[in-house]
Amino acid sequence: LYVGTRTTDLFAAISAWSGGPNAWIPKNLKSTPTYLVHSSKDPQVSVERSREADRTLTSLKFTHTYVELTCEGHRIPEDEQRKAVAWLERFKKK
């Protein structure tokens, strides 16, 4: 989210996996669809950070998808990675 909110001119859409806002600029995502995915059982990065991002993007009415998993650990399972990539592929830079 840090990089994605600072380089929106480079991306048609962005996705953050097991991250969360850290000095991000939410207003810059007005025209950049965003896919967030995080596990509620992530021991390294609190899921609350992704929940906060979801609440912020929802309140701004920006296009985004938030997926909260219940798998153990910090990594995102391959099936969810494929879903995120398929979602990203729907968007093209003009």
mmCIF file of C-alpha atoms in Angstrom:
data_model
loop_
_atom_site.group_PDB
_atom_site.id
_atom_site.type_symbol
_atom_site.label_atom_id
_atom_site.label_comp_id
_atom_site.label_asym_id
_atom_site.label_seq_id
_atom_site.Cartn_x
_atom_site.Cartn_y
_atom_site.Cartn_z
ATOM 1 C CA LEU A 1 0.000 0.000 0.000
ATOM 2 C CA TYR A 2 2.896 2.337 0.647
ATOM 3 C CA VAL A 3 4.247 1.985 -2.895
ATOM 4 C CA GLY A 4 0.868 1.570 -4.552
ATOM 5 C CA THR A 5 -0.530 4.804 -3.164
ATOM 6 C CA ARG A 6 2.521 6.739 -4.325
ATOM 7 C CA THR A 7 2.741 5.337 -7.867
ATOM 8 C CA THR A 8 -0.870 5.071 -8.997
ATOM 9 C CA ASP A 9 0.146 6.344 -12.423
ATOM 10 C CA LEU A 10 2.029 3.072 -12.975
ATOM 11 C CA PHE A 11 -0.713 0.599 -12.049
ATOM 12 C CA ALA A 12 -4.234 -0.141 -13.236
ATOM 13 C CA ALA A 13 -4.947 -1.825 -9.871
ATOM 14 C CA ILE A 14 -2.971 -2.912 -6.810
ATOM 15 C CA SER A 15 -3.079 -5.741 -4.286
ATOM 16 C CA ALA A 16 -1.640 -5.941 -0.773
ATOM 17 C CA TRP A 17 -1.157 -9.353 0.817
ATOM 18 C CA SER A 18 -0.715 -9.666 4.580
ATOM 19 C CA GLY A 19 0.201 -6.036 4.838
ATOM 20 C CA GLY A 20 -1.567 -3.002 6.043
ATOM 21 C CA PRO A 21 -1.382 0.724 5.838
ATOM 22 C CA ASN A 22 1.967 2.132 6.821
ATOM 23 C CA ALA A 23 2.237 5.784 5.825
ATOM 24 C CA TRP A 24 -0.112 5.118 2.914
ATOM 25 C CA ILE A 25 -2.098 7.819 1.118
ATOM 26 C CA PRO A 26 -5.641 6.446 0.767
ATOM 27 C CA LYS A 27 -6.980 9.410 -1.244
ATOM 28 C CA ASN A 28 -4.606 8.456 -4.077
ATOM 29 C CA LEU A 29 -6.554 5.221 -4.629
ATOM 30 C CA LYS A 30 -9.654 7.018 -5.901
ATOM 31 C CA SER A 31 -9.053 5.682 -9.428
ATOM 32 C CA THR A 32 -6.973 2.623 -8.510
ATOM 33 C CA PRO A 33 -8.938 -0.510 -7.598
ATOM 34 C CA THR A 34 -7.398 -2.285 -4.626
ATOM 35 C CA TYR A 35 -7.462 -5.929 -3.497
ATOM 36 C CA LEU A 36 -6.526 -6.589 0.141
ATOM 37 C CA VAL A 37 -6.050 -10.058 1.582
ATOM 38 C CA HIS A 38 -4.946 -10.982 5.099
ATOM 39 C CA SER A 39 -5.350 -13.829 7.583
ATOM 40 C CA SER A 40 -6.933 -13.182 10.945
ATOM 41 C CA LYS A 41 -4.325 -15.601 12.342
ATOM 42 C CA ASP A 42 -1.263 -13.774 10.988
ATOM 43 C CA PRO A 43 1.356 -13.745 13.776
ATOM 44 C CA GLN A 44 3.632 -11.178 12.079
ATOM 45 C CA VAL A 45 1.354 -8.366 10.921
ATOM 46 C CA SER A 46 -1.885 -7.632 12.723
ATOM 47 C CA VAL A 47 -4.974 -8.162 10.593
ATOM 48 C CA GLU A 48 -6.347 -5.002 12.173
ATOM 49 C CA ARG A 49 -4.182 -2.971 9.818
ATOM 50 C CA SER A 50 -5.914 -4.495 6.790
ATOM 51 C CA ARG A 51 -9.292 -4.109 8.471
ATOM 52 C CA GLU A 52 -8.473 -0.436 8.965
ATOM 53 C CA ALA A 53 -7.605 -0.090 5.271
ATOM 54 C CA ASP A 54 -10.895 -1.782 4.347
ATOM 55 C CA ARG A 55 -12.871 0.573 6.588
ATOM 56 C CA THR A 56 -11.097 3.600 5.124
ATOM 57 C CA LEU A 57 -11.615 2.540 1.505
ATOM 58 C CA THR A 58 -15.241 1.683 2.245
ATOM 59 C CA SER A 59 -15.876 5.085 3.838
ATOM 60 C CA LEU A 60 -14.318 6.774 0.797
ATOM 61 C CA LYS A 61 -16.472 4.578 -1.492
ATOM 62 C CA PHE A 62 -13.387 3.517 -3.469
ATOM 63 C CA THR A 63 -13.383 0.331 -5.549
ATOM 64 C CA HIS A 64 -11.764 -2.406 -3.501
ATOM 65 C CA THR A 65 -12.082 -5.990 -2.354
ATOM 66 C CA TYR A 66 -11.148 -7.183 1.121
ATOM 67 C CA VAL A 67 -10.640 -10.888 1.829
ATOM 68 C CA GLU A 68 -9.982 -12.049 5.366
ATOM 69 C CA LEU A 69 -8.750 -15.612 5.674
ATOM 70 C CA THR A 70 -8.485 -17.893 8.709
ATOM 71 C CA CYS A 71 -5.354 -19.797 7.716
ATOM 72 C CA GLU A 72 -2.358 -19.976 10.046
ATOM 73 C CA GLY A 73 0.757 -17.937 9.392
ATOM 74 C CA HIS A 74 1.796 -14.906 7.406
ATOM 75 C CA ARG A 75 1.683 -16.325 3.881
ATOM 76 C CA ILE A 76 -1.305 -16.321 1.560
ATOM 77 C CA PRO A 77 -2.389 -19.738 0.203
ATOM 78 C CA GLU A 78 -1.850 -20.345 -3.513
ATOM 79 C CA ASP A 79 -5.555 -20.561 -4.314
ATOM 80 C CA GLU A 80 -6.099 -17.083 -2.863
ATOM 81 C CA GLN A 81 -3.019 -15.784 -4.681
ATOM 82 C CA ARG A 82 -4.565 -16.999 -7.944
ATOM 83 C CA LYS A 83 -7.840 -15.237 -7.113
ATOM 84 C CA ALA A 84 -6.016 -11.985 -6.383
ATOM 85 C CA VAL A 85 -4.031 -12.178 -9.616
ATOM 86 C CA ALA A 86 -7.185 -12.979 -11.627
ATOM 87 C CA TRP A 87 -8.862 -9.951 -10.031
ATOM 88 C CA LEU A 88 -5.891 -7.729 -10.933
ATOM 89 C CA GLU A 89 -5.905 -8.969 -14.525
ATOM 90 C CA ARG A 90 -9.392 -7.524 -15.014
ATOM 91 C CA PHE A 91 -7.894 -4.032 -14.996
ATOM 92 C CA LYS A 92 -5.762 -2.549 -17.755
ATOM 93 C CA LYS A 93 -3.881 0.726 -17.938
ATOM 94 C CA LYS A 94 -5.272 3.007 -20.643
#
